[in-house]
Coordinates of C-alpha atoms in Angstrom, one line a residue:
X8 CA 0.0 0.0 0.0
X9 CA 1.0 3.7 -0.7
X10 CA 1.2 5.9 2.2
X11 CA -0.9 8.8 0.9
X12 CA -1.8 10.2 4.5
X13 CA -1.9 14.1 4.3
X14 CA -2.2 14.0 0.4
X15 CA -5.7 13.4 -0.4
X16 CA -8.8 13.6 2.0
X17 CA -10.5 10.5 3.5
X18 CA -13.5 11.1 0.8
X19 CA -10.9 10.5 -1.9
X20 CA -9.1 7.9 -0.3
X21 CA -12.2 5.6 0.4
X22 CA -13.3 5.9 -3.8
X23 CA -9.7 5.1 -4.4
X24 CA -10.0 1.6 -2.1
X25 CA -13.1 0.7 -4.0
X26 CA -11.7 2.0 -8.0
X27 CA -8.8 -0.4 -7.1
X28 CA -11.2 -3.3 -6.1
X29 CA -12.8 -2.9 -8.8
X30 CA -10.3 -2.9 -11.2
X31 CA -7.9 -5.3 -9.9
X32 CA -9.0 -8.7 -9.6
X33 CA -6.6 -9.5 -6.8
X34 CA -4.7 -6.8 -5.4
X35 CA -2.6 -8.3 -2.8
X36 CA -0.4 -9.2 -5.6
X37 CA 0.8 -6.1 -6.1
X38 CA 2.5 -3.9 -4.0
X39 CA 1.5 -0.2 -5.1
X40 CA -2.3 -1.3 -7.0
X41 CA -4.0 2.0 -5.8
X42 CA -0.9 3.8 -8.0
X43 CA -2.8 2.6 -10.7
X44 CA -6.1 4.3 -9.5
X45 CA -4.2 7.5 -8.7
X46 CA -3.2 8.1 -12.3
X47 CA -5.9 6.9 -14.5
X48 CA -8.0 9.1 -12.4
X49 CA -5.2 11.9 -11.8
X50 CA -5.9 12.3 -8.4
X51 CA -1.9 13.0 -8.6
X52 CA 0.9 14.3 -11.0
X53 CA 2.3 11.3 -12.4
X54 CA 5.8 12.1 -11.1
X55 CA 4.5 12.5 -7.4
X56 CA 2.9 9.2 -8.3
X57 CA 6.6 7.6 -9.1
X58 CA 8.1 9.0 -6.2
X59 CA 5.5 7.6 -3.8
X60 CA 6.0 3.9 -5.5
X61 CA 9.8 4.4 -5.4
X62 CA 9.7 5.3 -1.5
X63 CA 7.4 1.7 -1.3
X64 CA 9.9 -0.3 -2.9
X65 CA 12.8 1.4 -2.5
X66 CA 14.5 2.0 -5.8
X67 CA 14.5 3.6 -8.5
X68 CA 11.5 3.2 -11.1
X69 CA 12.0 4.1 -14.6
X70 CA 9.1 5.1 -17.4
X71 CA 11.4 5.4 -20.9
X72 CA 10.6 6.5 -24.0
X73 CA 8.3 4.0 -26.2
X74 CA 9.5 3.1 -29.5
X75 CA 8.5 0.9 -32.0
X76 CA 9.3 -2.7 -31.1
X77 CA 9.0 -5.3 -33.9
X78 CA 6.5 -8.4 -33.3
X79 CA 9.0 -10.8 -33.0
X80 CA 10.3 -9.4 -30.3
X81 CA 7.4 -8.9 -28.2
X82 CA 6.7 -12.6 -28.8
X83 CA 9.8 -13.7 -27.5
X84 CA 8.8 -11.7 -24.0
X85 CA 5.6 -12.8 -23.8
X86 CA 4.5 -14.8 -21.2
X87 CA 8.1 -14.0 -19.4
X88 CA 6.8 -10.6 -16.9
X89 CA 8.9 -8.7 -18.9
X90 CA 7.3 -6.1 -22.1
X91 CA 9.5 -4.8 -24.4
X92 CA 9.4 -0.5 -24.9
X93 CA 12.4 0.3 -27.1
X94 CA 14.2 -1.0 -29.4
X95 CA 18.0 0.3 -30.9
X96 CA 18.7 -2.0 -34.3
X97 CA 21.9 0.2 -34.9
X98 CA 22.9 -0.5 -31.1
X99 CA 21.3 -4.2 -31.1
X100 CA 19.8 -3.5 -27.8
X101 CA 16.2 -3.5 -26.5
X102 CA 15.0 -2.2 -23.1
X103 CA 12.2 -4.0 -21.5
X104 CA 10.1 -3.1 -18.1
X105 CA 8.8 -5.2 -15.1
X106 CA 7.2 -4.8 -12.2
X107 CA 9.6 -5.3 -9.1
X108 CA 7.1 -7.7 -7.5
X109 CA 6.4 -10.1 -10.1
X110 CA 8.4 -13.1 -10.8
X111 CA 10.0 -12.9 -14.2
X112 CA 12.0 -15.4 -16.3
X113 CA 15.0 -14.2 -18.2
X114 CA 14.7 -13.3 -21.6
X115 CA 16.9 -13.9 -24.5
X116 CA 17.5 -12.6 -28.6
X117 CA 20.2 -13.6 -30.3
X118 CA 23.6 -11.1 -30.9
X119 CA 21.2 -8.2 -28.8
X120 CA 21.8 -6.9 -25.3
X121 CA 19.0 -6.6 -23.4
X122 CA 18.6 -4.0 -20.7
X123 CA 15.9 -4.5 -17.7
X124 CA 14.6 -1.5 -15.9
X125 CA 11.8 -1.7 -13.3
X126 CA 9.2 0.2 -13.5
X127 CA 5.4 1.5 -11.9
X128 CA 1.6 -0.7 -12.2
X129 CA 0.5 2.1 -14.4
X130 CA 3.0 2.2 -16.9
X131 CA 3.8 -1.3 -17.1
X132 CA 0.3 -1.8 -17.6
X133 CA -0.2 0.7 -20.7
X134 CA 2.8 -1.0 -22.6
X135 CA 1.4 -4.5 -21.5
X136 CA -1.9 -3.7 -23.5
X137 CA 0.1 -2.2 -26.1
X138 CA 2.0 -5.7 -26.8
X139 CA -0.5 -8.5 -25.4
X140 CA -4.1 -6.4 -24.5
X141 CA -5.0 -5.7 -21.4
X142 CA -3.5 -7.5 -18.5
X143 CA -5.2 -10.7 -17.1
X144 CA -4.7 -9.0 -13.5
X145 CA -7.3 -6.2 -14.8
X146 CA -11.4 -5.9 -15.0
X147 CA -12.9 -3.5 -17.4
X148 CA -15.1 -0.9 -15.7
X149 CA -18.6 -1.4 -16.2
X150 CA -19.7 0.3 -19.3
X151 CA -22.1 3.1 -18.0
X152 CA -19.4 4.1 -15.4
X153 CA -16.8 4.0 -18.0
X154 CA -18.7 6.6 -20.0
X155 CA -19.3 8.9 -16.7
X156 CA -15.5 8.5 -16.3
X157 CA -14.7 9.5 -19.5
X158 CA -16.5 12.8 -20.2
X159 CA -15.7 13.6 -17.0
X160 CA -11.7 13.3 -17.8
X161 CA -12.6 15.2 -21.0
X162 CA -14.4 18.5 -19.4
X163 CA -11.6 18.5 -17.3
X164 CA -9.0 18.7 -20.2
X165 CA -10.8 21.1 -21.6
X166 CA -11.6 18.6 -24.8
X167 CA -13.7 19.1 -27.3
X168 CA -13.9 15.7 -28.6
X169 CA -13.5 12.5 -27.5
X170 CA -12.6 9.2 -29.5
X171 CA -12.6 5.8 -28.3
X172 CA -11.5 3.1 -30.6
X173 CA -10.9 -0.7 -30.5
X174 CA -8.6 -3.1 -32.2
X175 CA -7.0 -6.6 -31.1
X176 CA -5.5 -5.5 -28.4
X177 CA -7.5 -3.4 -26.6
X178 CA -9.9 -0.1 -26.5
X179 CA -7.8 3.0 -27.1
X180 CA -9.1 6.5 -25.7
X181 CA -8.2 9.7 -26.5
X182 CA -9.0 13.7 -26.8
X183 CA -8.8 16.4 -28.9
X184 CA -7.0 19.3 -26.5
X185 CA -6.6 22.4 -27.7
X186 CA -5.6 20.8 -31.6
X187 CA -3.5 18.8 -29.9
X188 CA -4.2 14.5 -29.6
X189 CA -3.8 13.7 -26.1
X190 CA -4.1 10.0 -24.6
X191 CA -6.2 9.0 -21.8
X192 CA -4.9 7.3 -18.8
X193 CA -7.3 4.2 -19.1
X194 CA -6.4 0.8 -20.7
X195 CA -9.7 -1.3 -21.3
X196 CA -10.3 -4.4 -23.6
X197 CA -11.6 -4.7 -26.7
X198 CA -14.8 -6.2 -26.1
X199 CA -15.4 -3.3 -24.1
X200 CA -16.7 -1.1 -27.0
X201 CA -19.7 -3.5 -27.8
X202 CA -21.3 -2.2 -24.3
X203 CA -20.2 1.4 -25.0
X204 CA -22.5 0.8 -28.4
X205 CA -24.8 -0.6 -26.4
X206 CA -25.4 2.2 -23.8
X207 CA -25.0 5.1 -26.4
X208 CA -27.8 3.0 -28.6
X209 CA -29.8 1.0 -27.0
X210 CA -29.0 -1.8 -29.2
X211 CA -25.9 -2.2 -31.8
X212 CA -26.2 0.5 -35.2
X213 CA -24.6 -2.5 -36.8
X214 CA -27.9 -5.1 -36.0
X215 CA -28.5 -7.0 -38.9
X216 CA -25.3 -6.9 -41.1
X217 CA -25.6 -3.1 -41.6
X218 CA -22.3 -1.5 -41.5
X219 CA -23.8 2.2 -42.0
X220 CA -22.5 5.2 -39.4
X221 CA -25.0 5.9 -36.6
X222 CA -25.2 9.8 -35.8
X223 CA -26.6 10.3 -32.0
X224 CA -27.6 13.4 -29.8
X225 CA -27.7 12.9 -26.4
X226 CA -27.6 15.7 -22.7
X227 CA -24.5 14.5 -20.7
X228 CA -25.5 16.9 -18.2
X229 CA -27.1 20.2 -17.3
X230 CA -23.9 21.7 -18.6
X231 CA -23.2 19.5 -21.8
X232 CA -24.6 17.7 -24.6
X233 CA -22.7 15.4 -26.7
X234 CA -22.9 14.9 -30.5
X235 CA -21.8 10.6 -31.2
X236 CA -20.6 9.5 -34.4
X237 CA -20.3 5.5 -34.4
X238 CA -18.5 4.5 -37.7
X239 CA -17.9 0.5 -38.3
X240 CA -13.6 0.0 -39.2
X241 CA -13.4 -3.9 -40.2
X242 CA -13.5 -7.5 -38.7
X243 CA -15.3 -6.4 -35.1
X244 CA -13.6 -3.2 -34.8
X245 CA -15.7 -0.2 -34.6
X246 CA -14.8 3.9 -33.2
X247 CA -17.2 6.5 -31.3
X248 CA -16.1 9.9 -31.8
X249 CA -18.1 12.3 -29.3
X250 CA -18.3 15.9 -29.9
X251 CA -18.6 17.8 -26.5
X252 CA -20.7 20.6 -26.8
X253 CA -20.9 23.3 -23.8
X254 CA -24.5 24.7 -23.3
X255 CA -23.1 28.2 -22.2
X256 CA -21.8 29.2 -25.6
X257 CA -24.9 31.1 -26.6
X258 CA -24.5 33.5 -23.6
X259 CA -20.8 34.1 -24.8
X260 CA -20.2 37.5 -26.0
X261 CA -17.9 38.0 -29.0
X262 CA -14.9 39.5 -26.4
X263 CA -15.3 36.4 -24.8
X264 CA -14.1 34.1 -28.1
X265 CA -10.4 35.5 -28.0
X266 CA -10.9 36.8 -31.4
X267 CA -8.8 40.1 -32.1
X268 CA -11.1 43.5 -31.6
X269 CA -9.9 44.1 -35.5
X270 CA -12.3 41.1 -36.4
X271 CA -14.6 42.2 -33.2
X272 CA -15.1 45.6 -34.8
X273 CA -15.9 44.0 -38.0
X274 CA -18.7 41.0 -37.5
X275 CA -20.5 44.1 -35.5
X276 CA -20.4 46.5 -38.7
X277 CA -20.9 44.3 -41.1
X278 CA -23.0 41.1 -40.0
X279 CA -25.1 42.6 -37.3
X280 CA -26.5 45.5 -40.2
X281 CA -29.6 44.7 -41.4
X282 CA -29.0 44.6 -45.0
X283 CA -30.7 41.4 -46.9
X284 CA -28.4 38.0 -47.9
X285 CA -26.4 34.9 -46.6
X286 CA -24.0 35.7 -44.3
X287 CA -21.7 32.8 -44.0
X288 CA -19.4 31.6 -40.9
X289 CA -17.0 28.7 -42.8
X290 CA -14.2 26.6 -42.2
X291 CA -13.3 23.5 -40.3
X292 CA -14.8 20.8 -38.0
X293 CA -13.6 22.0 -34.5
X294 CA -12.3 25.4 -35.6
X295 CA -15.3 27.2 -34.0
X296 CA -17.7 28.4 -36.4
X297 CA -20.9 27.7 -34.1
X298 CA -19.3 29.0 -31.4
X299 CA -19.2 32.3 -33.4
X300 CA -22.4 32.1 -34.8
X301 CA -24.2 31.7 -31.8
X302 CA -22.3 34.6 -30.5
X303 CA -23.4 36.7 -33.0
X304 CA -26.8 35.3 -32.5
X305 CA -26.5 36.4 -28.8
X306 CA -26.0 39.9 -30.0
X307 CA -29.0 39.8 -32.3
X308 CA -31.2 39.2 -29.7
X309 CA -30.0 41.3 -27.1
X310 CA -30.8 44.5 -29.0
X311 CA -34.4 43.0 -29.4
X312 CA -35.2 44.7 -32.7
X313 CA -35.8 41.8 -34.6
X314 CA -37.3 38.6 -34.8
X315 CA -35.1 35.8 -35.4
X316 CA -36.0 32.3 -36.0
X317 CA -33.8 29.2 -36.0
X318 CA -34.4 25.7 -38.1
X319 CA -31.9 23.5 -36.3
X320 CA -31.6 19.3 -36.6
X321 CA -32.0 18.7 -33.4
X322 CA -32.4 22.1 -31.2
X323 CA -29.4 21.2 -28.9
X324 CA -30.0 24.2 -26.5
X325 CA -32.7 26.5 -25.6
X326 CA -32.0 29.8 -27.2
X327 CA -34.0 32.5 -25.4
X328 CA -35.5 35.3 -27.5
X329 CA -35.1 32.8 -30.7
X330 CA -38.0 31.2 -32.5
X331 CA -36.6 27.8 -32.6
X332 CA -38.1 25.2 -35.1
X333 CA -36.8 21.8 -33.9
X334 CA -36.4 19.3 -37.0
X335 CA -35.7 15.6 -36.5
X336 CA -34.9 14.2 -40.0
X337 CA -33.4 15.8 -43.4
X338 CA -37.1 16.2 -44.8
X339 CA -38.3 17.6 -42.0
X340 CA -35.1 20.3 -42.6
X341 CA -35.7 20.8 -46.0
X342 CA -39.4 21.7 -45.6
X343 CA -39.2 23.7 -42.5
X344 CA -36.5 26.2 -44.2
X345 CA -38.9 26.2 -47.1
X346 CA -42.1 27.6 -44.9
X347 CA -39.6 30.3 -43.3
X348 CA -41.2 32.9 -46.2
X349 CA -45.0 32.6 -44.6
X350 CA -42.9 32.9 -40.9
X351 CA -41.9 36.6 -41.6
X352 CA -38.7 36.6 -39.6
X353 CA -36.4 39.7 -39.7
X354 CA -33.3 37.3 -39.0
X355 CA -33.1 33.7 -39.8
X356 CA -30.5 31.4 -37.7
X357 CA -30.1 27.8 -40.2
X358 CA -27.2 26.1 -38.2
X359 CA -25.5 24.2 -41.2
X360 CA -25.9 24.1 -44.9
X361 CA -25.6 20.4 -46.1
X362 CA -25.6 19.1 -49.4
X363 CA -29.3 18.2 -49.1
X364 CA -30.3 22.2 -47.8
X365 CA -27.9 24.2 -49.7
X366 CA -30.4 25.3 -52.2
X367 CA -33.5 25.3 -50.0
X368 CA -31.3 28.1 -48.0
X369 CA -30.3 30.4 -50.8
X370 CA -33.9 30.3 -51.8
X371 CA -34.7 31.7 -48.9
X372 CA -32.5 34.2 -48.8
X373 CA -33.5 35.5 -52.1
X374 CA -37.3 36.3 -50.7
X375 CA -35.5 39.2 -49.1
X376 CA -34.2 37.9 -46.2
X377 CA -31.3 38.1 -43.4
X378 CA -29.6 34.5 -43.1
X379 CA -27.1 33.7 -41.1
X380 CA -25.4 30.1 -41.4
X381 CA -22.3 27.7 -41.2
X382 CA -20.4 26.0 -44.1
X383 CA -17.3 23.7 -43.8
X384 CA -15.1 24.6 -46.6
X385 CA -11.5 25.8 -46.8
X386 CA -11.4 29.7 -47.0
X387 CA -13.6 32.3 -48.5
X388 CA -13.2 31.9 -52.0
X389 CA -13.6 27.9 -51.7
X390 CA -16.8 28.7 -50.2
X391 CA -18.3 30.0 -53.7
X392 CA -17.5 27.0 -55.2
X393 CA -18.9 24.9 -52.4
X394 CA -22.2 26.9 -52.6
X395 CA -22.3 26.3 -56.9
X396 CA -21.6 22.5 -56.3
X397 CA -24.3 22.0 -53.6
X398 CA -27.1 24.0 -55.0
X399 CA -26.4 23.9 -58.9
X400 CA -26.6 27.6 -58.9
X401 CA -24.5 29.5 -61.3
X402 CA -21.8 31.4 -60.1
X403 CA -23.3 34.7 -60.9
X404 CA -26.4 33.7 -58.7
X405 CA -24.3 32.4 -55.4
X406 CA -22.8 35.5 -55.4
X407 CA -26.2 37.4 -55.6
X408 CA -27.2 35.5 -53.0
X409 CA -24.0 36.5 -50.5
X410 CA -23.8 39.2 -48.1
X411 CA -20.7 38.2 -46.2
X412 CA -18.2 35.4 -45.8
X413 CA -16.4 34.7 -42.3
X414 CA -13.4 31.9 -42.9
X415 CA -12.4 31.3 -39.5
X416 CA -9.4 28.5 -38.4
X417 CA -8.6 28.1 -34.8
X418 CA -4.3 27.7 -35.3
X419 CA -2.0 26.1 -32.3
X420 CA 0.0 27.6 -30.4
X421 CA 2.5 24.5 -28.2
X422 CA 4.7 27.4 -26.7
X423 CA 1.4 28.6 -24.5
X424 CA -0.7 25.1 -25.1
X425 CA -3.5 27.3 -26.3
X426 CA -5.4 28.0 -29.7
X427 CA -6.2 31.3 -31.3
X428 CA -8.1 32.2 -34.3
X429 CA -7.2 33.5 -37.5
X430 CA -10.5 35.5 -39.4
X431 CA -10.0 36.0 -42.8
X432 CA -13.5 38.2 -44.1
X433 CA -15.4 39.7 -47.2
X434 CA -18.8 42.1 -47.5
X435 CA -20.3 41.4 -50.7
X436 CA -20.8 44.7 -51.6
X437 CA -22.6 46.3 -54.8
X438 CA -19.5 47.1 -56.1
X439 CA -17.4 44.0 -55.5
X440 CA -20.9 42.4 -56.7
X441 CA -20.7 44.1 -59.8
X442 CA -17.3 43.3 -60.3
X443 CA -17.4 39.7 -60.2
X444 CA -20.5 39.3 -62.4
X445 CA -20.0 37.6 -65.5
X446 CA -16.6 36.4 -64.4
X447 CA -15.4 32.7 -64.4
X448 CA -14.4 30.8 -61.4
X449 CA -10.5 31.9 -61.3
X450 CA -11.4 35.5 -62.2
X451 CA -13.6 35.6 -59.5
X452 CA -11.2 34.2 -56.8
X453 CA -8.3 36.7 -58.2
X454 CA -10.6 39.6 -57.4
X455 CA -11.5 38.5 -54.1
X456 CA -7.7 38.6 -52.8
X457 CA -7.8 42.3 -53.0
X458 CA -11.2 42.5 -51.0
X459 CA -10.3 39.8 -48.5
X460 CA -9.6 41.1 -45.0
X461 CA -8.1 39.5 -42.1
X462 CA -6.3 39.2 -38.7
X463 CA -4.7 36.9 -35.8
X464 CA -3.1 37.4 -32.8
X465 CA 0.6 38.1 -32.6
X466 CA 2.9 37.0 -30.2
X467 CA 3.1 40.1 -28.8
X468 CA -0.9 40.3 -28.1
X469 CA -1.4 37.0 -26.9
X470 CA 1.8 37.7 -24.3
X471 CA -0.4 40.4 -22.8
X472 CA -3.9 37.7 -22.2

């Protein structure tokens, strides 16, 4: 056992007795078990976790650099303790980890030296997985806690997706942080995943030999809702990616989305007016645009001049002072954006244009009104090709249609382990409308350079956040 007196608080220390139970099947084998607990659920820095197993068994523990490890290799450990973490062809050496309190055979590979290195339960049991699957020793946490677990591990990271995927050896888990790929602490099997399916379901998307994706909307909590995309990979191998989606972000104002007062200055002059068209908020998955939109929503309906109405698929979160129209199924969509003329709104909120909508929504918009959507596409011009592809429009009558393009790209920045967005902007105007008329596609996109504003932080400004 661990001596954690004075470090964590008798609350803490009973949940870790029973995590350990639960996930070990017989802990008196192991000398430091609750370590284990301690750093999948980072009750404790990893390295104050290390020192506290190296005071237990007093020596040095070591946690080296993983590298790859050919298979013929790790089948010459297996079944010996030891697992195999690096491997040096050009030095003909391979290091390999155990735990201090299991017995271990000696290992041997011809014309290679082989270094041993002891090391802690959580570490050894990540690279265990990684070579054989999860460890005998170890239980899977039931499903529905696994999930709680999960999210919960994501909010705290700040995540905005998670992705759990399984393959022969086990169930992998990781987050999206800040653009960055970040690995959870957990090691589970692979026949874990058919429960996760289960729980997020009900039953399996893949029930009678159908292999299509399953898209699912679900609350986590009063303070989240989570958007599940279950895709099938081959054999039994499947991956749920959840998008975690905060229900504060309509009450954000623009200040609070770290965008520059530049781009600030301009969303308020030019998409808040209340001239007639599409006003667009395009670029990647995950680089923000919703969280934009609905920012510029907010601001809508605080000045309480107009009346906006949203068609959304599903309404994910009540948005006060909006008509929302709540639409189930891509029909539903279709025909509810149609009957938006004979609803009379002054602003109308649609929260993506698909394939299927794009030409319901520029219809729309040319019956006189204010739209305000999101696109995925790859800059400003790109979304005028986009826009001609999905609706079959001609160029000319896209841009008609336009009254402003926001391409926005969320860039990362490892020095402060944040993100900050780059806005690159253009107001169709009359006269820029007039000069891209008749024009083909490359013209068109020439002309725009010289209209197309933008701006990002610099070093400088995001030194003074």
């Amino acid at each position: 056992m661990l001596s954690l007196d004075g470090l964590l608080s008798v609350e803490d220390m009973r949940d870790i007795t029973n995590y350990t139970q639960l996930r070990i099947t017989d802990k008196m084998i192991f000398e430091t078990p609750e370590a284990l607990t301690l750093h999948e659920q980072r009750y404790l820095s990893d390295e104050m976790i290390r020192k506290l197993c190296e005071d237990k068994y007093g020596q040095q523990l070591y946690e080296p650099i993983n590298t790859y490890v050919p298979e013929k290799i790790i089948a010459v450990c297996n079944g010996s303790g030891y697992v195999p973490v690096t491997y040096r062809p050009m030095q003909r050496s391979i290091t390999v980890v155990f735990l201090p309190e299991l017995k271990t055979n000696h290992i041997e590979y011809p014309e290679h030296e082989i270094e041993y290195l002891p090391t802690t339960i959580y570490y050894y049991m990540a690279k265990y997985q990684r070579c054989y699957g999860v460890h005998p020793m170890l239980r899977d946490i039931p499903p529905k806690c696994l999930l709680d677990i999960i999210v919960k591990e994501a909010i705290a990271l700040d995540a905005t997706d998670i992705t759990i995927s399984n393959s022969k050896v086990g169930t992998e888990i990781y987050y999206n942080v800040r653009k960055k790929k970040v690995h959870s602490d957990f090691v589970f099997s692979r026949q874990l995943m058919d429960d996760l399916i289960k729980i997020l379901t009900i039953k399996s998307p893949m029930d009678r030999g159908s292999r299509k994706p399953k898209a699912i909307d679900f609350d986590i909590n009063k303070h989240y809702r989570g958007r599940v995309m279950i895709n099938y990979k081959s054999g039994s191998f499947y991956t749920i990616t959840m998008r975690l989606l905060p229900n504060s972000s309509f009450e954000k104002t623009l200040e609070e989305l770290n965008l520059t007062s530049r781009t600030i200055e301009w969303l308020r002059e030019n998409i808040l007016d209340a001239e007639k068209g599409l006003r667009l908020i395009v670029g990647a998955t995950c680089d923000g645009k919703n969280t934009t939109a609905m920012a510029i929503l907010h601001e809508l309906v605080v000045q309480d001049k107009y009346k906006v109405v949203s068609v959304e698929i599903p309404v994910e979160q009540e948005l006060p002072g909006v008509e929302q129209i709540n639409c189930q199924t891509i029909e539903n969509y279709k025909a509810n954006i149609k009957s938006l003329i004979r609803v009379n709104p002054d602003f109308v909120y649609i929260t993506e244009i698909q394939d299927a909508t794009g030409l319901d929504t520029l219809e729309v918009t040319n019956t006189g009104k204010c739209v305000l959507s999101t696109l995925h596409a790859n800059g400003v011009p790109d979304t005028l090709s986009r826009l001609v592809d999905i609706t079959g429009f001609s160029l000319d009558r896209v841009i008609q249609s336009l009254h402003s393009i926001v391409y926005q790209e969320l860039l990362r920045d490892d020095e402060h382990d944040s993100v900050y967005p780059r806005n690159k902007y253009v107001k169709f105007t009359q006269e820029l409308k007039y000069k891209l008329y008749g024009k083909n596609l490359g013209e068109v996109l020439k002309i725009l350079k010289d209209y197309e504003e933008g701006d990002i932080w610099t070093s400088m400004q995001r030194m003074r956040l």
